[in-house]
GROMACS .gro file of N, CA and C in nm:
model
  297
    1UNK      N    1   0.082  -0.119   0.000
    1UNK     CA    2   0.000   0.000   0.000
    1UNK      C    3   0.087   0.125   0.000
    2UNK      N    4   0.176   0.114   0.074
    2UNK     CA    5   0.277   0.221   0.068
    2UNK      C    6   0.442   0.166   0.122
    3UNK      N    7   0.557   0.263   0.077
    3UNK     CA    8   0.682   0.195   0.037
    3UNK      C    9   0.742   0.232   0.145
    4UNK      N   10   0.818   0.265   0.218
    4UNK     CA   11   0.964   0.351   0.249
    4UNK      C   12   1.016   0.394   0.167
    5UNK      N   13   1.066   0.568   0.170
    5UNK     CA   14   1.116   0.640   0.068
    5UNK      C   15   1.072   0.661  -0.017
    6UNK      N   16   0.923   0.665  -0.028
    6UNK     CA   17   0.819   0.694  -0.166
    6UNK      C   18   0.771   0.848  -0.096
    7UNK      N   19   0.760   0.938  -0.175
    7UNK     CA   20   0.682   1.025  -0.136
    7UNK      C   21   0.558   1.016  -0.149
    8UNK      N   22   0.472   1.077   0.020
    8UNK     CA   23   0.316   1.042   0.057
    8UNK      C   24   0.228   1.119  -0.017
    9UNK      N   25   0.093   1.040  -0.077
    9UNK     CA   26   0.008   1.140  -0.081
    9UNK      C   27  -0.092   1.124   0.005
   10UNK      N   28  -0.147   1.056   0.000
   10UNK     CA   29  -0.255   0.994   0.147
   10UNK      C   30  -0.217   0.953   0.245
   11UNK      N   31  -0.329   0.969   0.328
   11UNK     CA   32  -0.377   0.941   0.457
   11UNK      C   33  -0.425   0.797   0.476
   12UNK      N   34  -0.419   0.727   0.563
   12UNK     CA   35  -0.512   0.603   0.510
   12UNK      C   36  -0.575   0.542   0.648
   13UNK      N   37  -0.673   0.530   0.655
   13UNK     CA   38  -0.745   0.451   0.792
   13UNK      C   39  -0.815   0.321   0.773
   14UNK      N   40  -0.774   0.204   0.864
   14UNK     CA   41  -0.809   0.102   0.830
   14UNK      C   42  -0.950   0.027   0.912
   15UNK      N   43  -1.044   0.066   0.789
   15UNK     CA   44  -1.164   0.013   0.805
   15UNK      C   45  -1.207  -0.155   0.841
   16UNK      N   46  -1.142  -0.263   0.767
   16UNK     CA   47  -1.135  -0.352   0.772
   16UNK      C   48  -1.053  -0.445   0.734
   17UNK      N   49  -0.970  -0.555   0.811
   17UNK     CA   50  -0.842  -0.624   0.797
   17UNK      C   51  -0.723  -0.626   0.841
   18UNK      N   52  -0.603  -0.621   0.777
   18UNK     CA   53  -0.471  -0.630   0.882
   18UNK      C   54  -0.375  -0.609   0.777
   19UNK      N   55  -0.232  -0.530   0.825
   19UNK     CA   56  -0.099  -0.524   0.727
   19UNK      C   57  -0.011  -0.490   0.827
   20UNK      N   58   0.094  -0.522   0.776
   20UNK     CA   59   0.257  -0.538   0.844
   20UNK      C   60   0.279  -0.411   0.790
   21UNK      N   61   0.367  -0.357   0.877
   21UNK     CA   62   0.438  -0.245   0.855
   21UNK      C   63   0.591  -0.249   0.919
   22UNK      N   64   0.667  -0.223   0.814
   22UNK     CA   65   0.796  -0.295   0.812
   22UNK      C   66   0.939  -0.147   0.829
   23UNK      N   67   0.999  -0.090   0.864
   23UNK     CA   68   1.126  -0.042   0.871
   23UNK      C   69   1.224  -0.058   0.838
   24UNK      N   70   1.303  -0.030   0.704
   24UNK     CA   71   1.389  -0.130   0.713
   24UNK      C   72   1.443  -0.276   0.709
   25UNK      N   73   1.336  -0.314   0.657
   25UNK     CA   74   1.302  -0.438   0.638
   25UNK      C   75   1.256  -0.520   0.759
   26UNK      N   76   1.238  -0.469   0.890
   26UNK     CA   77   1.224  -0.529   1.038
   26UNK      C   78   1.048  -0.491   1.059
   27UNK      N   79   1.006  -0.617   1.120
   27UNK     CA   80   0.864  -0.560   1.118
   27UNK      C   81   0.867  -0.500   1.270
   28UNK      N   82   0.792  -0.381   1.237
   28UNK     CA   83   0.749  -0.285   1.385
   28UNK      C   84   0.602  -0.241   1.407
   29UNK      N   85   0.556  -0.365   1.354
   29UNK     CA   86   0.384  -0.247   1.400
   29UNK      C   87   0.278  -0.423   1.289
   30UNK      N   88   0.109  -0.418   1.386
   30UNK     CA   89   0.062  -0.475   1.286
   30UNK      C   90  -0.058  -0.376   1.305
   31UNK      N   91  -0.110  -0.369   1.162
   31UNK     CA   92  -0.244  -0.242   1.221
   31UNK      C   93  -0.349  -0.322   1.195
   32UNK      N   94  -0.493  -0.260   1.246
   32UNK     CA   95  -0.593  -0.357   1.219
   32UNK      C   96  -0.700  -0.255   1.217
   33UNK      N   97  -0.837  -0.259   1.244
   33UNK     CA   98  -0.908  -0.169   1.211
   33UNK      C   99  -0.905  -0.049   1.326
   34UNK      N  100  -0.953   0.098   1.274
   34UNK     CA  101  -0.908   0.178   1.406
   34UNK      C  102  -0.780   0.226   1.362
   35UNK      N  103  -0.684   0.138   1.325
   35UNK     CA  104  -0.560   0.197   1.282
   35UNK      C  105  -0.539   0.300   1.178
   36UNK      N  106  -0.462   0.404   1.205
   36UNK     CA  107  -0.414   0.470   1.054
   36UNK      C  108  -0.262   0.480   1.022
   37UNK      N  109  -0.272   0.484   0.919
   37UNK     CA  110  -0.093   0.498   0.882
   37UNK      C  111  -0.065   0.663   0.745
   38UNK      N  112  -0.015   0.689   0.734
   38UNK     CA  113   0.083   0.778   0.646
   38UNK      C  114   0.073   0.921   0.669
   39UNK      N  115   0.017   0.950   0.798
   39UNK     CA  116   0.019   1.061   0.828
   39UNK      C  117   0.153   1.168   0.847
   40UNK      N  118   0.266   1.117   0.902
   40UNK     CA  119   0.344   1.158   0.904
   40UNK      C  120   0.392   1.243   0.773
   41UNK      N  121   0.416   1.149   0.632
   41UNK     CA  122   0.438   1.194   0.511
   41UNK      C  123   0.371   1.331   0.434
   42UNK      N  124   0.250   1.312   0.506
   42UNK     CA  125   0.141   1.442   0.453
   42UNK      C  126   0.189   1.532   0.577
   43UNK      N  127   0.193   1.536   0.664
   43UNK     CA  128   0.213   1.646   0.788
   43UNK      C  129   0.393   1.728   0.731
   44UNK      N  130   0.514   1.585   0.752
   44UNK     CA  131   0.587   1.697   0.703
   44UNK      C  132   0.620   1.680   0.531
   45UNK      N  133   0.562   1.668   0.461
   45UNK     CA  134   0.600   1.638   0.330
   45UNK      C  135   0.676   1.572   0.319
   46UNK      N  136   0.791   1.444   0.384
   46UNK     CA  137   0.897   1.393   0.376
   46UNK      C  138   0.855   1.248   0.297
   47UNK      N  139   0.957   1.196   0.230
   47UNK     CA  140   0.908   1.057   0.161
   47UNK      C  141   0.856   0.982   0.304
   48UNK      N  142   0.796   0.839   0.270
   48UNK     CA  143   0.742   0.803   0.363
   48UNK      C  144   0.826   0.681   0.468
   49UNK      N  145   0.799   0.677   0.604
   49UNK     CA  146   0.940   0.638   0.646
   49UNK      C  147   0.910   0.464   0.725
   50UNK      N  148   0.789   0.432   0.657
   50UNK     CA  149   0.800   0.251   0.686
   50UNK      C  150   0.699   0.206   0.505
   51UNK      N  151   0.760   0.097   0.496
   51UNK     CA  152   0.644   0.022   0.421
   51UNK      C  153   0.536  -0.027   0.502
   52UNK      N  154   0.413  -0.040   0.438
   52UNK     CA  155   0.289  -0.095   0.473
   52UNK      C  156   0.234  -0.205   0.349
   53UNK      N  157   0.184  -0.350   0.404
   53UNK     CA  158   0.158  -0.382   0.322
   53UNK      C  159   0.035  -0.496   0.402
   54UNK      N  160  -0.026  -0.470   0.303
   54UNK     CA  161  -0.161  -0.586   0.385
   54UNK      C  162  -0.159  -0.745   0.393
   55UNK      N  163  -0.205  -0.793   0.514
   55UNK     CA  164  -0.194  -0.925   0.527
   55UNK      C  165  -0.307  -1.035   0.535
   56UNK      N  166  -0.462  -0.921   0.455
   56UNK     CA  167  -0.564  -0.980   0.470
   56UNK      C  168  -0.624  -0.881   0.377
   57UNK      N  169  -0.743  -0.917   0.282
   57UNK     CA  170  -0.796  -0.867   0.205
   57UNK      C  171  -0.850  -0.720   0.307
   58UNK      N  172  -0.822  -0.585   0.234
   58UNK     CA  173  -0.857  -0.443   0.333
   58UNK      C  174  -0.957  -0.403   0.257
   59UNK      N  175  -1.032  -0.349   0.401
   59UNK     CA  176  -1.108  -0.230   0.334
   59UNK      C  177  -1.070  -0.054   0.417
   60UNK      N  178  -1.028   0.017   0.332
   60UNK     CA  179  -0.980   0.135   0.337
   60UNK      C  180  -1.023   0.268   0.327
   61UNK      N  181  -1.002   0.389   0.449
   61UNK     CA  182  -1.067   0.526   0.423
   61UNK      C  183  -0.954   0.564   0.352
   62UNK      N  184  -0.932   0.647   0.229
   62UNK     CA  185  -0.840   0.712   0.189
   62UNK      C  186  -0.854   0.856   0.170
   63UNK      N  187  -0.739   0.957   0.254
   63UNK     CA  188  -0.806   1.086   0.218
   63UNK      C  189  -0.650   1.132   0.167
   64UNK      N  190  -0.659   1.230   0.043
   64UNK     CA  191  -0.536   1.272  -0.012
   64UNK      C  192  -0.492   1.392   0.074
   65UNK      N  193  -0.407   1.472   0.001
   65UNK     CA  194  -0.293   1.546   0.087
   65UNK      C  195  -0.416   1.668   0.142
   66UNK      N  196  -0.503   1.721   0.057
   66UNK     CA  197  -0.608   1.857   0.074
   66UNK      C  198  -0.701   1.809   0.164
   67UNK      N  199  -0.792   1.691   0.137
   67UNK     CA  200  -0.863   1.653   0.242
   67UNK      C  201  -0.791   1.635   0.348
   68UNK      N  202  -0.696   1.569   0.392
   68UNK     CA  203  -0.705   1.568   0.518
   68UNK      C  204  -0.601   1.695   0.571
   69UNK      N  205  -0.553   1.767   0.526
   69UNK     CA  206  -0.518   1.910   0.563
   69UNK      C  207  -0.679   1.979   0.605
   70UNK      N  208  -0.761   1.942   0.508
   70UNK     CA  209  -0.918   2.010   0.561
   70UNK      C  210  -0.948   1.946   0.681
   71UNK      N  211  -0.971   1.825   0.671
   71UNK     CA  212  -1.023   1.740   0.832
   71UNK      C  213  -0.987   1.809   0.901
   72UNK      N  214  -0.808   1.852   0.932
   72UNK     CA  215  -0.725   1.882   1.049
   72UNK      C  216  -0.792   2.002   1.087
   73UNK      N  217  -0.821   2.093   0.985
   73UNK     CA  218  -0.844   2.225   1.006
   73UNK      C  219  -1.007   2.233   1.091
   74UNK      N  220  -1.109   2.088   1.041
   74UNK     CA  221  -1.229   2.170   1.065
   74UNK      C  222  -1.252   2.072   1.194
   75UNK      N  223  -1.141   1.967   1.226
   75UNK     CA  224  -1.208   1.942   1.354
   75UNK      C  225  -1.059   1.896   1.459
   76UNK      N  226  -1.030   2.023   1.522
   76UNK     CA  227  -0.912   2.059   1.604
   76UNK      C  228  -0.843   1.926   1.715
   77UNK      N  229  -0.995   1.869   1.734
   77UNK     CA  230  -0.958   1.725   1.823
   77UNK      C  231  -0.856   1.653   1.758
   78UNK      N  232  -0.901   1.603   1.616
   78UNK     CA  233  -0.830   1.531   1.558
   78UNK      C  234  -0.666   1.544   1.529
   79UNK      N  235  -0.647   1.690   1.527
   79UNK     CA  236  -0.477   1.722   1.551
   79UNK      C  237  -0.426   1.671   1.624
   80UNK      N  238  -0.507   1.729   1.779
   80UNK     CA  239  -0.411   1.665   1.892
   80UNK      C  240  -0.434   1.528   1.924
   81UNK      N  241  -0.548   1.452   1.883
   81UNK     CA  242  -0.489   1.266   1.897
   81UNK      C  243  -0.412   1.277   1.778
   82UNK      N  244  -0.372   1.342   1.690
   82UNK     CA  245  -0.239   1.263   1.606
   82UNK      C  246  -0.119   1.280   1.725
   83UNK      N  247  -0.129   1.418   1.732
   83UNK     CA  248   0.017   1.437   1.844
   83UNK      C  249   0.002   1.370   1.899
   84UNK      N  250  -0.061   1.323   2.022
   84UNK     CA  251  -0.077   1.220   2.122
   84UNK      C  252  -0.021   1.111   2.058
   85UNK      N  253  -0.096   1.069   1.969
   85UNK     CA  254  -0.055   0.920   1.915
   85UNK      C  255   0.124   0.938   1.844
   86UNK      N  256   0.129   1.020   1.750
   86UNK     CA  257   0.256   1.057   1.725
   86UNK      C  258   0.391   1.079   1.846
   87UNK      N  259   0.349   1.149   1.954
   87UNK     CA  260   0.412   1.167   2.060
   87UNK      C  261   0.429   1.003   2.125
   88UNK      N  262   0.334   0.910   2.139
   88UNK     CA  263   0.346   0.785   2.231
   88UNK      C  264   0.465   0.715   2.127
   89UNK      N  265   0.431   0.743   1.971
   89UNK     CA  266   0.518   0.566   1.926
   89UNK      C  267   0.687   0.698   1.923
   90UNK      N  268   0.704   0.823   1.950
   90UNK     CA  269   0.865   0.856   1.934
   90UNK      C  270   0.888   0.818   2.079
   91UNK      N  271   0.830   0.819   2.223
   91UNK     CA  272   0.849   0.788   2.304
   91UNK      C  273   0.843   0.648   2.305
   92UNK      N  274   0.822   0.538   2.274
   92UNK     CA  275   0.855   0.396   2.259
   92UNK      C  276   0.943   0.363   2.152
   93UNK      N  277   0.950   0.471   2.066
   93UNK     CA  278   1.115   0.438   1.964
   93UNK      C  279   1.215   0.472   2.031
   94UNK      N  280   1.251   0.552   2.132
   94UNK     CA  281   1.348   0.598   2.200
   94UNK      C  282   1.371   0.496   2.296
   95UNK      N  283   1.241   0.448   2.360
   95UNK     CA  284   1.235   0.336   2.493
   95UNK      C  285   1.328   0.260   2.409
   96UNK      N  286   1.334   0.165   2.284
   96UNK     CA  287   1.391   0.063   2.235
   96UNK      C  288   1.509   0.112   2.222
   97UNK      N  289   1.504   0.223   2.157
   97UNK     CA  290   1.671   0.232   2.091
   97UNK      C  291   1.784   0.286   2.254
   98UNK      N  292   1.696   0.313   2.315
   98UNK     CA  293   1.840   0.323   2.442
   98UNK      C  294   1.764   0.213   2.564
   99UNK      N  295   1.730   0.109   2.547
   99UNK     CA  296   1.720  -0.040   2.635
   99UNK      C  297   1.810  -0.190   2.552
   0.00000   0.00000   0.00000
């Protein structure tokens, strides 16, 4: 669904099913519904920094780079659970990389 080092255009929330999401070739994450992934890529424009790939037939919200710049804008909650959520997995990447 999406690469490492591809530049992002969507957003993606997972409606129904399951995918590995890989770093480097190391798997770090499985998402399932509830989950979203590629936010990062749209927030700072940077290529995107894990692959995602599904491990069960998905069903998918997809919003491109304008929509969900609009979401952010018209409903303020949703910013700060990204931070939140964004803030928890750099604080458990740090937990790993100095344990």
């Amino acid at each position: 669904m999406c690469e490492q080092g591809d530049s992002g255009r969507e957003f993606y929330f997972v409606v129904k099913g399951s995918a590995t999401v890989k770093r480097n070739n190391r798997k770090v994450d499985t998402l399932g519904p509830g989950d979203y992934f590629g936010e990062l890529a749209l927030l700072d424009r940077h290529p995107r920094s894990a692959t995602v790939r599904s491990d069960t037939e998905m069903e998918l919200l997809i919003l491109g780079q304008r929509h969900f710049e609009s979401l952010l804008d018209a409903v303020p909650a949703l910013s700060r659970k990204l931070l939140a959520a964004m803030a928890g997995r750099l604080r458990e990447a740090n937990a790993k990389a100095y344990n």
